[in-house]
mmCIF file of C-alpha atoms in Angstrom:
data_model
loop_
_atom_site.group_PDB
_atom_site.id
_atom_site.type_symbol
_atom_site.label_atom_id
_atom_site.label_comp_id
_atom_site.label_asym_id
_atom_site.label_seq_id
_atom_site.Cartn_x
_atom_site.Cartn_y
_atom_site.Cartn_z
ATOM 1 C CA MET A 1 8.525 15.333 -36.837
ATOM 2 C CA THR A 2 9.970 18.674 -38.074
ATOM 3 C CA ARG A 3 11.955 20.842 -35.688
ATOM 4 C CA SER A 4 13.869 24.071 -36.151
ATOM 5 C CA THR A 5 17.640 23.761 -36.466
ATOM 6 C CA THR A 6 17.917 26.481 -33.815
ATOM 7 C CA LEU A 7 16.483 24.295 -31.041
ATOM 8 C CA PRO A 8 18.101 24.677 -27.622
ATOM 9 C CA VAL A 9 20.656 21.967 -26.925
ATOM 10 C CA ALA A 10 18.438 20.201 -24.336
ATOM 11 C CA ASP A 11 15.424 20.203 -26.680
ATOM 12 C CA ALA A 12 17.519 18.842 -29.525
ATOM 13 C CA ALA A 13 18.759 16.034 -27.263
ATOM 14 C CA VAL A 14 15.169 15.045 -26.436
ATOM 15 C CA VAL A 15 14.161 15.089 -30.109
ATOM 16 C CA ARG A 16 17.167 12.925 -30.957
ATOM 17 C CA LEU A 17 16.385 10.514 -28.124
ATOM 18 C CA LEU A 18 12.772 10.204 -29.291
ATOM 19 C CA ARG A 19 13.821 9.654 -32.902
ATOM 20 C CA ASP A 20 16.302 6.948 -31.933
ATOM 21 C CA ARG A 21 14.002 5.429 -29.260
ATOM 22 C CA ASP A 22 17.050 5.698 -27.014
ATOM 23 C CA VAL A 23 15.511 4.813 -23.650
ATOM 24 C CA SER A 24 16.331 1.639 -21.770
ATOM 25 C CA PRO A 25 14.083 0.126 -19.112
ATOM 26 C CA ILE A 26 15.505 -1.378 -15.958
ATOM 27 C CA TYR A 27 13.521 -3.389 -13.443
ATOM 28 C CA GLN A 28 13.451 -3.671 -9.655
ATOM 29 C CA PRO A 29 12.035 -6.830 -8.073
ATOM 30 C CA ILE A 30 8.967 -6.846 -5.821
ATOM 31 C CA VAL A 31 9.022 -9.728 -3.352
ATOM 32 C CA ASP A 32 6.490 -11.618 -1.247
ATOM 33 C CA LEU A 33 7.603 -10.919 2.339
ATOM 34 C CA THR A 34 6.476 -14.358 3.491
ATOM 35 C CA THR A 35 7.811 -16.643 0.754
ATOM 36 C CA GLY A 36 10.622 -14.562 -0.729
ATOM 37 C CA ASP A 37 9.260 -15.179 -4.249
ATOM 38 C CA VAL A 38 9.568 -12.421 -6.845
ATOM 39 C CA VAL A 39 5.950 -11.561 -7.616
ATOM 40 C CA GLY A 40 6.656 -8.702 -9.989
ATOM 41 C CA VAL A 41 8.997 -5.942 -11.089
ATOM 42 C CA GLU A 42 8.707 -2.185 -11.337
ATOM 43 C CA ALA A 43 9.898 -0.822 -14.682
ATOM 44 C CA LEU A 44 12.025 2.313 -14.441
ATOM 45 C CA ALA A 45 13.207 4.444 -17.363
ATOM 46 C CA ARG A 46 16.786 5.411 -18.175
ATOM 47 C CA GLY A 47 17.994 7.676 -20.946
ATOM 48 C CA PRO A 48 21.320 7.352 -22.796
ATOM 49 C CA ALA A 49 24.118 6.219 -20.474
ATOM 50 C CA GLY A 50 26.580 8.971 -19.612
ATOM 51 C CA SER A 51 24.281 11.737 -20.840
ATOM 52 C CA ASP A 52 22.461 14.489 -18.971
ATOM 53 C CA LEU A 53 19.216 12.623 -19.714
ATOM 54 C CA HIS A 54 20.201 9.311 -18.152
ATOM 55 C CA MET A 55 18.262 9.647 -14.882
ATOM 56 C CA PRO A 56 14.454 9.854 -15.028
ATOM 57 C CA ALA A 57 14.108 13.179 -13.195
ATOM 58 C CA GLN A 58 16.304 14.943 -15.748
ATOM 59 C CA LEU A 59 14.829 12.996 -18.675
ATOM 60 C CA PHE A 60 11.220 13.876 -17.883
ATOM 61 C CA ALA A 61 12.039 17.484 -16.963
ATOM 62 C CA ALA A 62 13.773 17.959 -20.317
ATOM 63 C CA ALA A 63 10.892 16.242 -22.126
ATOM 64 C CA ALA A 64 8.389 18.586 -20.465
ATOM 65 C CA ALA A 65 10.498 21.642 -21.379
ATOM 66 C CA ALA A 66 10.626 20.439 -25.003
ATOM 67 C CA ASP A 67 6.830 19.847 -25.002
ATOM 68 C CA LEU A 68 7.448 16.163 -25.673
ATOM 69 C CA LEU A 69 6.521 14.647 -22.321
ATOM 70 C CA PRO A 70 3.609 12.507 -23.629
ATOM 71 C CA GLU A 71 5.750 11.048 -26.392
ATOM 72 C CA ILE A 72 8.675 10.278 -24.071
ATOM 73 C CA ASP A 73 6.438 8.864 -21.333
ATOM 74 C CA GLN A 74 4.681 6.472 -23.706
ATOM 75 C CA LEU A 75 7.953 5.510 -25.390
ATOM 76 C CA CYS A 76 9.275 4.491 -21.944
ATOM 77 C CA ALA A 77 6.154 2.401 -21.279
ATOM 78 C CA THR A 78 6.304 0.782 -24.718
ATOM 79 C CA ARG A 79 9.958 -0.154 -24.319
ATOM 80 C CA ALA A 80 9.445 -1.485 -20.780
ATOM 81 C CA LEU A 81 6.496 -3.701 -21.703
ATOM 82 C CA GLY A 82 8.018 -4.884 -24.962
ATOM 83 C CA GLN A 83 11.318 -5.841 -23.386
ATOM 84 C CA ALA A 84 9.563 -7.699 -20.558
ATOM 85 C CA ARG A 85 7.374 -9.503 -23.100
ATOM 86 C CA ASP A 86 10.400 -10.658 -25.064
ATOM 87 C CA ALA A 87 12.459 -11.762 -22.044
ATOM 88 C CA ALA A 88 13.428 -15.410 -21.699
ATOM 89 C CA ALA A 89 11.414 -15.556 -18.461
ATOM 90 C CA ALA A 90 8.706 -13.025 -17.648
ATOM 91 C CA PRO A 91 7.727 -12.041 -14.099
ATOM 92 C CA PRO A 92 4.045 -12.403 -13.143
ATOM 93 C CA LEU A 93 3.474 -8.641 -12.851
ATOM 94 C CA VAL A 94 5.076 -5.556 -14.396
ATOM 95 C CA PHE A 95 4.435 -2.242 -12.624
ATOM 96 C CA ILE A 96 4.644 0.936 -14.715
ATOM 97 C CA ASN A 97 4.086 4.526 -13.634
ATOM 98 C CA ALA A 98 1.371 6.811 -14.990
ATOM 99 C CA GLU A 99 2.708 10.330 -15.524
ATOM 100 C CA PRO A 100 0.001 12.724 -14.207
ATOM 101 C CA ALA A 101 0.777 15.484 -16.701
ATOM 102 C CA VAL A 102 -0.103 13.322 -19.710
ATOM 103 C CA LEU A 103 -3.182 11.444 -18.539
ATOM 104 C CA ASP A 104 -5.312 13.510 -20.922
ATOM 105 C CA ARG A 105 -3.429 12.200 -23.976
ATOM 106 C CA PRO A 106 -4.547 9.122 -25.930
ATOM 107 C CA LEU A 107 -2.277 6.097 -26.056
ATOM 108 C CA THR A 108 0.024 5.831 -29.051
ATOM 109 C CA PRO A 109 -0.710 3.077 -31.588
ATOM 110 C CA GLU A 110 2.666 1.533 -30.731
ATOM 111 C CA LEU A 111 1.847 1.284 -27.028
ATOM 112 C CA ILE A 112 -1.631 -0.125 -27.748
ATOM 113 C CA ALA A 113 -0.069 -2.735 -30.038
ATOM 114 C CA VAL A 114 2.317 -3.874 -27.297
ATOM 115 C CA ILE A 115 -0.470 -4.066 -24.724
ATOM 116 C CA ASN A 116 -2.539 -6.183 -27.122
ATOM 117 C CA SER A 117 0.340 -8.438 -28.181
ATOM 118 C CA GLY A 118 -0.388 -11.285 -25.780
ATOM 119 C CA LEU A 119 1.721 -10.224 -22.827
ATOM 120 C CA PRO A 120 2.760 -13.128 -20.562
ATOM 121 C CA PHE A 121 2.242 -10.972 -17.460
ATOM 122 C CA LYS A 122 -0.305 -8.561 -16.045
ATOM 123 C CA ILE A 123 0.362 -4.828 -16.040
ATOM 124 C CA VAL A 124 -0.072 -2.871 -12.811
ATOM 125 C CA LEU A 125 -0.504 0.833 -13.571
ATOM 126 C CA GLU A 126 0.698 3.058 -10.725
ATOM 127 C CA PHE A 127 -1.004 6.390 -9.973
ATOM 128 C CA THR A 128 0.397 8.945 -7.530
ATOM 129 C CA GLU A 129 -1.434 11.492 -5.411
ATOM 130 C CA ARG A 130 -0.525 14.109 -8.047
ATOM 131 C CA ALA A 131 -2.563 12.189 -10.614
ATOM 132 C CA LEU A 132 -5.523 11.959 -8.253
ATOM 133 C CA THR A 133 -5.770 15.707 -7.680
ATOM 134 C CA ARG A 134 -4.656 16.939 -11.125
ATOM 135 C CA GLN A 135 -6.707 14.736 -13.467
ATOM 136 C CA PRO A 136 -9.219 12.835 -11.304
ATOM 137 C CA ALA A 137 -11.832 12.103 -13.986
ATOM 138 C CA ARG A 138 -9.285 11.033 -16.590
ATOM 139 C CA MET A 139 -7.422 8.961 -14.000
ATOM 140 C CA LEU A 140 -10.617 7.060 -13.131
ATOM 141 C CA GLN A 141 -11.329 6.474 -16.831
ATOM 142 C CA ILE A 142 -7.832 5.079 -17.409
ATOM 143 C CA ALA A 143 -8.126 2.900 -14.304
ATOM 144 C CA ASP A 144 -11.398 1.461 -15.631
ATOM 145 C CA VAL A 145 -9.889 0.769 -19.067
ATOM 146 C CA THR A 146 -6.824 -0.821 -17.460
ATOM 147 C CA ARG A 147 -9.013 -3.230 -15.509
ATOM 148 C CA SER A 148 -11.219 -3.944 -18.531
ATOM 149 C CA TRP A 149 -8.090 -5.214 -20.300
ATOM 150 C CA GLY A 150 -7.461 -7.631 -17.432
ATOM 151 C CA ASN A 151 -4.750 -5.557 -15.773
ATOM 152 C CA ARG A 152 -4.579 -3.891 -12.354
ATOM 153 C CA VAL A 153 -4.213 -0.480 -10.705
ATOM 154 C CA ALA A 154 -1.913 0.633 -7.878
ATOM 155 C CA LEU A 155 -1.903 3.728 -5.688
ATOM 156 C CA ASP A 156 1.712 4.835 -5.197
ATOM 157 C CA ASP A 157 3.518 6.944 -2.567
ATOM 158 C CA VAL A 158 0.751 6.580 0.026
ATOM 159 C CA GLY A 159 1.744 8.444 3.159
ATOM 160 C CA VAL A 160 3.304 11.454 1.437
ATOM 161 C CA GLU A 161 0.074 13.424 1.078
ATOM 162 C CA PRO A 162 -3.230 13.046 2.999
ATOM 163 C CA ALA A 163 -5.140 13.176 -0.310
ATOM 164 C CA SER A 164 -4.020 9.629 -1.069
ATOM 165 C CA LEU A 165 -6.148 8.242 1.750
ATOM 166 C CA ALA A 166 -9.075 10.468 0.809
ATOM 167 C CA PHE A 167 -9.090 9.080 -2.740
ATOM 168 C CA MET A 168 -8.277 5.475 -1.872
ATOM 169 C CA PRO A 169 -11.845 4.119 -1.569
ATOM 170 C CA LEU A 170 -12.894 6.032 -4.708
ATOM 171 C CA VAL A 171 -10.045 4.733 -6.852
ATOM 172 C CA ALA A 172 -10.350 1.257 -5.279
ATOM 173 C CA PRO A 173 -6.739 0.268 -6.099
ATOM 174 C CA ASP A 174 -5.822 -3.388 -6.296
ATOM 175 C CA VAL A 175 -2.405 -2.539 -4.830
ATOM 176 C CA VAL A 176 -1.407 0.136 -2.306
ATOM 177 C CA LYS A 177 2.267 1.111 -2.089
ATOM 178 C CA LEU A 178 3.438 2.596 1.213
ATOM 179 C CA ASP A 179 5.978 5.357 0.700
ATOM 180 C CA MET A 180 9.441 4.599 2.083
ATOM 181 C CA SER A 181 9.153 7.527 4.524
ATOM 182 C CA LEU A 182 6.728 5.415 6.598
ATOM 183 C CA LEU A 183 9.352 2.696 6.947
ATOM 184 C CA ARG A 184 11.851 5.232 8.301
ATOM 185 C CA SER A 185 9.520 6.452 11.081
ATOM 186 C CA PRO A 186 7.240 3.482 11.885
ATOM 187 C CA HIS A 187 6.157 4.626 15.381
ATOM 188 C CA ARG A 188 5.198 8.186 14.472
ATOM 189 C CA PRO A 189 1.433 8.620 15.020
ATOM 190 C CA ASP A 190 0.711 9.700 11.439
ATOM 191 C CA THR A 191 2.671 6.698 10.132
ATOM 192 C CA VAL A 192 0.719 4.302 12.339
ATOM 193 C CA ASP A 193 -2.616 5.877 11.391
ATOM 194 C CA THR A 194 -1.818 5.847 7.668
ATOM 195 C CA ALA A 195 -0.597 2.250 7.652
ATOM 196 C CA ALA A 196 -3.567 1.176 9.778
ATOM 197 C CA ALA A 197 -6.021 2.858 7.388
ATOM 198 C CA VAL A 198 -4.366 1.107 4.442
ATOM 199 C CA ALA A 199 -4.415 -2.266 6.219
ATOM 200 C CA GLY A 200 -8.093 -1.811 7.021
ATOM 201 C CA TYR A 201 -8.870 -0.984 3.395
ATOM 202 C CA ALA A 202 -6.816 -3.955 2.173
ATOM 203 C CA HIS A 203 -8.612 -6.326 4.541
ATOM 204 C CA ARG A 204 -12.004 -5.016 3.473
ATOM 205 C CA VAL A 205 -11.513 -5.299 -0.309
ATOM 206 C CA GLY A 206 -8.739 -7.885 -0.625
ATOM 207 C CA ALA A 207 -6.065 -5.474 -1.886
ATOM 208 C CA THR A 208 -2.314 -6.073 -1.628
ATOM 209 C CA VAL A 209 -0.003 -3.734 0.337
ATOM 210 C CA ILE A 210 3.608 -3.115 -0.741
ATOM 211 C CA ALA A 211 6.262 -1.387 1.382
ATOM 212 C CA GLU A 212 8.927 0.522 -0.546
ATOM 213 C CA GLY A 213 12.480 1.230 0.558
ATOM 214 C CA ILE A 214 13.308 -2.084 2.279
ATOM 215 C CA GLU A 215 17.092 -2.152 2.680
ATOM 216 C CA THR A 216 17.677 -4.441 5.695
ATOM 217 C CA GLU A 217 16.122 -7.414 7.450
ATOM 218 C CA ALA A 218 14.998 -4.977 10.151
ATOM 219 C CA ASP A 219 13.179 -3.014 7.436
ATOM 220 C CA ARG A 220 11.495 -6.234 6.314
ATOM 221 C CA ALA A 221 10.169 -6.818 9.856
ATOM 222 C CA THR A 222 9.008 -3.196 10.065
ATOM 223 C CA ALA A 223 7.195 -3.550 6.745
ATOM 224 C CA ALA A 224 5.285 -6.564 8.072
ATOM 225 C CA ALA A 225 4.442 -4.617 11.233
ATOM 226 C CA LEU A 226 2.995 -1.849 9.035
ATOM 227 C CA GLY A 227 0.759 -4.379 7.296
ATOM 228 C CA ALA A 228 2.712 -4.946 4.057
ATOM 229 C CA HIS A 229 2.337 -8.233 2.186
ATOM 230 C CA TRP A 230 5.063 -7.549 -0.375
ATOM 231 C CA GLY A 231 8.220 -5.441 -0.372
ATOM 232 C CA GLN A 232 10.518 -3.552 -2.698
ATOM 233 C CA GLY A 233 14.006 -2.217 -2.017
ATOM 234 C CA TRP A 234 17.734 -2.849 -2.140
ATOM 235 C CA LEU A 235 17.479 -5.826 0.224
ATOM 236 C CA PHE A 236 15.810 -7.720 -2.619
ATOM 237 C CA GLY A 237 17.706 -6.186 -5.523
ATOM 238 C CA ARG A 238 18.660 -2.895 -7.109
ATOM 239 C CA PRO A 239 17.158 -1.834 -10.435
ATOM 240 C CA GLY A 240 18.850 -3.535 -13.363
ATOM 241 C CA PRO A 241 18.316 -5.563 -16.538
ATOM 242 C CA LEU A 242 15.458 -8.041 -16.368
ATOM 243 C CA ASP A 243 17.683 -10.941 -17.415
ATOM 244 C CA ALA A 244 19.886 -10.276 -14.375
ATOM 245 C CA LEU A 245 17.092 -11.473 -12.083
ATOM 246 C CA ASP A 246 17.012 -15.118 -11.028
ATOM 247 C CA ALA A 247 13.992 -16.467 -12.914
ATOM 248 C CA GLY A 248 13.927 -19.392 -10.485
ATOM 249 C CA ARG A 249 12.665 -16.957 -7.844
ATOM 250 C CA PHE A 250 9.680 -15.874 -9.954
ATOM 251 C CA ALA A 251 6.343 -16.794 -8.423
ATOM 252 C CA GLY A 252 3.761 -18.610 -10.478
ATOM 253 C CA ALA A 253 0.504 -16.911 -11.424
ATOM 254 C CA VAL A 254 -0.207 -14.094 -8.975
ATOM 255 C CA ASP A 255 -3.745 -13.137 -7.983
ATOM 256 C CA LEU A 256 -3.760 -9.626 -6.561
ATOM 257 C CA HIS A 257 -7.073 -10.167 -4.793
ATOM 258 C CA THR A 258 -6.974 -12.411 -1.757
ATOM 259 C CA ALA A 259 -9.864 -14.776 -1.152
ATOM 260 C CA GLU A 260 -12.662 -13.617 1.090
ATOM 261 C CA PRO A 261 -12.039 -14.847 4.647
ATOM 262 C CA ALA A 262 -14.154 -17.763 5.761
ATOM 263 C CA ALA A 263 -16.952 -17.031 8.189
ATOM 264 C CA GLY A 264 -15.638 -16.619 11.709
ATOM 265 C CA VAL A 265 -12.003 -16.340 10.610
ATOM 266 C CA VAL A 266 -10.127 -13.174 11.612
ATOM 267 C CA PRO A 267 -7.366 -12.604 9.025
ATOM 268 C CA VAL A 268 -3.934 -11.236 10.006
ATOM 269 C CA THR A 269 -3.134 -7.763 8.632
ATOM 270 C CA HIS A 270 0.147 -7.119 10.511
ATOM 271 C CA THR A 271 2.924 -9.152 12.098
ATOM 272 C CA GLY A 272 4.906 -7.429 14.836
ATOM 273 C CA GLY A 273 5.918 -7.146 18.444
ATOM 274 C CA ALA A 274 4.329 -5.600 21.506
ATOM 275 C CA ASP A 275 5.359 -2.122 20.314
ATOM 276 C CA THR A 276 3.303 -2.601 17.142
ATOM 277 C CA VAL A 277 0.297 -3.704 19.191
ATOM 278 C CA ASP A 278 0.567 -0.608 21.395
ATOM 279 C CA ASP A 279 0.983 1.680 18.365
ATOM 280 C CA LEU A 280 -2.229 0.301 16.876
ATOM 281 C CA TRP A 281 -4.051 0.602 20.198
ATOM 282 C CA GLN A 282 -3.161 4.308 20.259
ATOM 283 C CA SER A 283 -4.345 4.607 16.652
ATOM 284 C CA LEU A 284 -7.679 3.019 17.623
ATOM 285 C CA LEU A 285 -8.101 5.571 20.424
ATOM 286 C CA ARG A 286 -7.224 8.458 18.117
ATOM 287 C CA ARG A 287 -9.952 7.344 15.730
ATOM 288 C CA ALA A 288 -12.510 7.034 18.515
ATOM 289 C CA ARG A 289 -11.680 10.564 19.700
ATOM 290 C CA ARG A 290 -12.203 12.002 16.205
ATOM 291 C CA TRP A 291 -15.666 10.526 15.696
ATOM 292 C CA HIS A 292 -18.434 13.096 16.124
ATOM 293 C CA THR A 293 -20.869 10.676 17.745
ATOM 294 C CA PRO A 294 -20.421 8.893 21.085
ATOM 295 C CA ALA A 295 -18.320 5.739 20.878
ATOM 296 C CA SER A 296 -17.807 2.647 22.997
ATOM 297 C CA VAL A 297 -14.388 1.066 23.449
ATOM 298 C CA LEU A 298 -14.072 -2.411 24.938
ATOM 299 C CA CYS A 299 -10.975 -4.528 25.350
ATOM 300 C CA ALA A 300 -10.077 -7.907 26.771
ATOM 301 C CA GLY A 301 -7.215 -10.318 27.196
ATOM 302 C CA ARG A 302 -5.082 -12.302 29.593
ATOM 303 C CA ASP A 303 -2.029 -10.045 29.375
ATOM 304 C CA THR A 304 -2.459 -8.062 32.578
ATOM 305 C CA THR A 305 0.472 -5.727 31.882
ATOM 306 C CA THR A 306 -0.891 -4.626 28.519
ATOM 307 C CA LEU A 307 -4.482 -4.349 29.745
ATOM 308 C CA THR A 308 -3.342 -2.175 32.653
ATOM 309 C CA ARG A 309 -1.764 0.283 30.188
ATOM 310 C CA TRP A 310 -4.864 0.188 27.989
ATOM 311 C CA ALA A 311 -7.176 0.799 30.942
ATOM 312 C CA ALA A 312 -5.130 3.804 32.046
ATOM 313 C CA ALA A 313 -5.385 5.273 28.532
ATOM 314 C CA LEU A 314 -9.142 4.637 28.453
ATOM 315 C CA GLY A 315 -9.582 6.537 31.690
ATOM 316 C CA GLY A 316 -8.459 9.726 29.976
ATOM 317 C CA VAL A 317 -10.800 9.528 26.969
ATOM 318 C CA ASP A 318 -14.370 10.809 26.920
ATOM 319 C CA LEU A 319 -16.437 7.891 25.595
ATOM 320 C CA ALA A 320 -19.977 6.548 25.884
ATOM 321 C CA PHE A 321 -18.687 3.319 27.413
ATOM 322 C CA ARG A 322 -15.230 2.194 28.499
ATOM 323 C CA GLY A 323 -14.879 -1.462 29.403
ATOM 324 C CA VAL A 324 -12.000 -3.823 30.178
ATOM 325 C CA ALA A 325 -12.366 -7.567 30.648
ATOM 326 C CA GLY A 326 -9.250 -8.621 32.498
ATOM 327 C CA ALA A 327 -7.481 -8.929 35.821
ATOM 328 C CA LEU A 328 -6.389 -5.361 36.616
ATOM 329 C CA PRO A 329 -4.342 -4.607 39.743
ATOM 330 C CA ALA A 330 -6.398 -1.515 40.564
ATOM 331 C CA ALA A 331 -9.596 0.229 39.546
ATOM 332 C CA VAL A 332 -9.437 2.997 36.936
ATOM 333 C CA PRO A 333 -11.951 5.845 37.336
ATOM 334 C CA GLY A 334 -14.583 5.792 34.617
ATOM 335 C CA VAL A 335 -13.605 2.330 33.315
ATOM 336 C CA ARG A 336 -15.884 -0.669 33.838
ATOM 337 C CA VAL A 337 -14.008 -3.898 34.579
ATOM 338 C CA CYS A 338 -15.224 -7.478 34.518
ATOM 339 C CA ARG A 339 -13.601 -10.895 34.885
ATOM 340 C CA PRO A 340 -12.022 -12.215 31.665
ATOM 341 C CA ASP A 341 -13.670 -15.628 32.088
ATOM 342 C CA LEU A 342 -17.037 -14.004 31.373
ATOM 343 C CA VAL A 343 -15.978 -13.110 27.828
ATOM 344 C CA THR A 344 -17.356 -15.456 25.185
ATOM 345 C CA THR A 345 -14.330 -15.321 22.875
ATOM 346 C CA ASP A 346 -12.366 -18.564 23.028
ATOM 347 C CA ASP A 347 -8.702 -17.627 22.570
ATOM 348 C CA ASP A 348 -5.895 -15.754 24.294
ATOM 349 C CA ALA A 349 -5.737 -12.833 21.866
ATOM 350 C CA LEU A 350 -5.682 -9.259 23.061
ATOM 351 C CA THR A 351 -8.862 -7.718 21.656
ATOM 352 C CA ALA A 352 -10.035 -4.115 21.416
ATOM 353 C CA VAL A 353 -13.148 -2.810 19.694
ATOM 354 C CA ALA A 354 -14.165 0.809 19.111
ATOM 355 C CA VAL A 355 -17.625 1.284 17.655
ATOM 356 C CA THR A 356 -20.130 4.049 17.039
ATOM 357 C CA ALA A 357 -23.217 4.386 14.846
ATOM 358 C CA HIS A 358 -21.292 4.890 11.603
ATOM 359 C CA SER A 359 -17.734 3.652 12.219
ATOM 360 C CA ALA A 360 -15.799 0.855 13.862
ATOM 361 C CA VAL A 361 -12.252 -0.358 14.478
ATOM 362 C CA VAL A 362 -11.082 -3.792 15.600
ATOM 363 C CA LEU A 363 -7.655 -4.640 16.997
ATOM 364 C CA ARG A 364 -6.784 -8.278 17.644
ATOM 365 C CA ALA A 365 -3.289 -9.437 18.608
ATOM 366 C CA ARG A 366 -2.738 -13.166 18.943
ATOM 367 C CA PRO A 367 0.609 -14.204 20.513
ATOM 368 C CA ARG A 368 2.786 -16.547 18.459
ATOM 369 C CA PRO A 369 5.387 -19.076 19.661
ATOM 370 C CA ASP A 370 8.232 -16.831 18.454
ATOM 371 C CA GLY A 371 7.157 -14.010 20.774
ATOM 372 C CA ALA A 372 5.630 -11.852 18.035
ATOM 373 C CA PHE A 373 1.926 -11.278 17.389
ATOM 374 C CA GLY A 374 -0.351 -12.006 14.480
ATOM 375 C CA ILE A 375 -2.368 -8.791 14.364
ATOM 376 C CA THR A 376 -5.655 -7.767 12.785
ATOM 377 C CA PHE A 377 -6.511 -4.082 12.484
ATOM 378 C CA THR A 378 -9.627 -3.379 10.458
ATOM 379 C CA ASP A 379 -12.666 -1.129 10.163
ATOM 380 C CA ASP A 380 -14.912 -4.082 9.322
ATOM 381 C CA MET A 381 -18.208 -3.149 11.005
ATOM 382 C CA THR A 382 -19.549 -6.717 10.905
ATOM 383 C CA LEU A 383 -16.521 -8.059 12.737
ATOM 384 C CA ALA A 384 -16.609 -5.145 15.196
ATOM 385 C CA VAL A 385 -20.239 -5.835 16.084
ATOM 386 C CA GLN A 386 -19.576 -9.570 16.448
ATOM 387 C CA LEU A 387 -16.627 -9.067 18.802
ATOM 388 C CA GLY A 388 -18.190 -6.067 20.535
ATOM 389 C CA ARG A 389 -21.285 -8.088 21.501
ATOM 390 C CA ALA A 390 -19.096 -10.921 22.798
ATOM 391 C CA LEU A 391 -17.278 -8.425 25.015
ATOM 392 C CA LEU A 392 -20.315 -6.396 26.063
ATOM 393 C CA ASN A 393 -22.153 -9.528 27.218
ATOM 394 C CA ALA A 394 -19.513 -9.924 29.925
ATOM 395 C CA PHE A 395 -20.476 -6.695 31.670
ATOM 396 C CA VAL A 396 -23.403 -8.044 33.706
#
């Protein structure tokens, strides 16, 4: 590569870095929230220590200014994958980021060679909302190629921009990463609606949900309440050399697609307390209000206190049918009530179903011995119809 000797200082530093391949990957663990196993790592780039290009924001900004962003981006990916390949113990998954500005560039021969070198892990390629809106066709092509090579695709920073949810079913990511801002404001309506939409998608297609920014045990519980299966953050480890991680914590082979639930089984999408159940109930009502065709909402359960709150909320919503199966202390105008023993479901879960001609939402919250709830929140129409008929049959 020939460059003028009168290059600006920053450009010359990028050229020198590229010539010397002077980038060093570090890795942050991603952990199964249930088992504590390390299921993967995210590879992060660092430039020369002590230099102005050490941190990724400065490194990639300087690379873009020097018109060398594609070369630097692919050098970072090559180094990250190669170092993980050559480690004494490899994690099951290595997440790397796709830079939106260079999606239209072909892969370098060096990067292709590393990808085809018999990696002992699967790659998970992360796309952000910027990639979705800037290069949608190219992004879909790269996602298809990534999967054809036996690797996986993730949608990153979900919750920052509404476009992420709009593209989610089109991209069909194997992994959805919740932005850390959701963890910091878990009860805000847009947080609840975003996390609920992601959980519904994950339940429908078998995708895995990761919460970013977990720093405390309280954050871990919040992540589970938002529907995350895995977590990433300082609680589990700061970014560092791969050999600094305890290989004994590495999970075995990781399958990013969960098995299809058995017939009649309602899988858990969230784990949380009564506040999480109420947040999701409000999210269900918000969805029903936004539908442009008349909807029915039915709910049931043995928790009189919760059902009383739900019935009061139903009374203020214009719906085709509003029904509660439970022992309420007083009638609520506009809400049909029947005895809970007439319901043909056979457990003590709180259940709510919203359904219209084209859309549905199911909320199920089953109490656990520890006082928390195993919660399902999904837009599975088949499940909604099954539960909705069981509830509707009680209103004789």
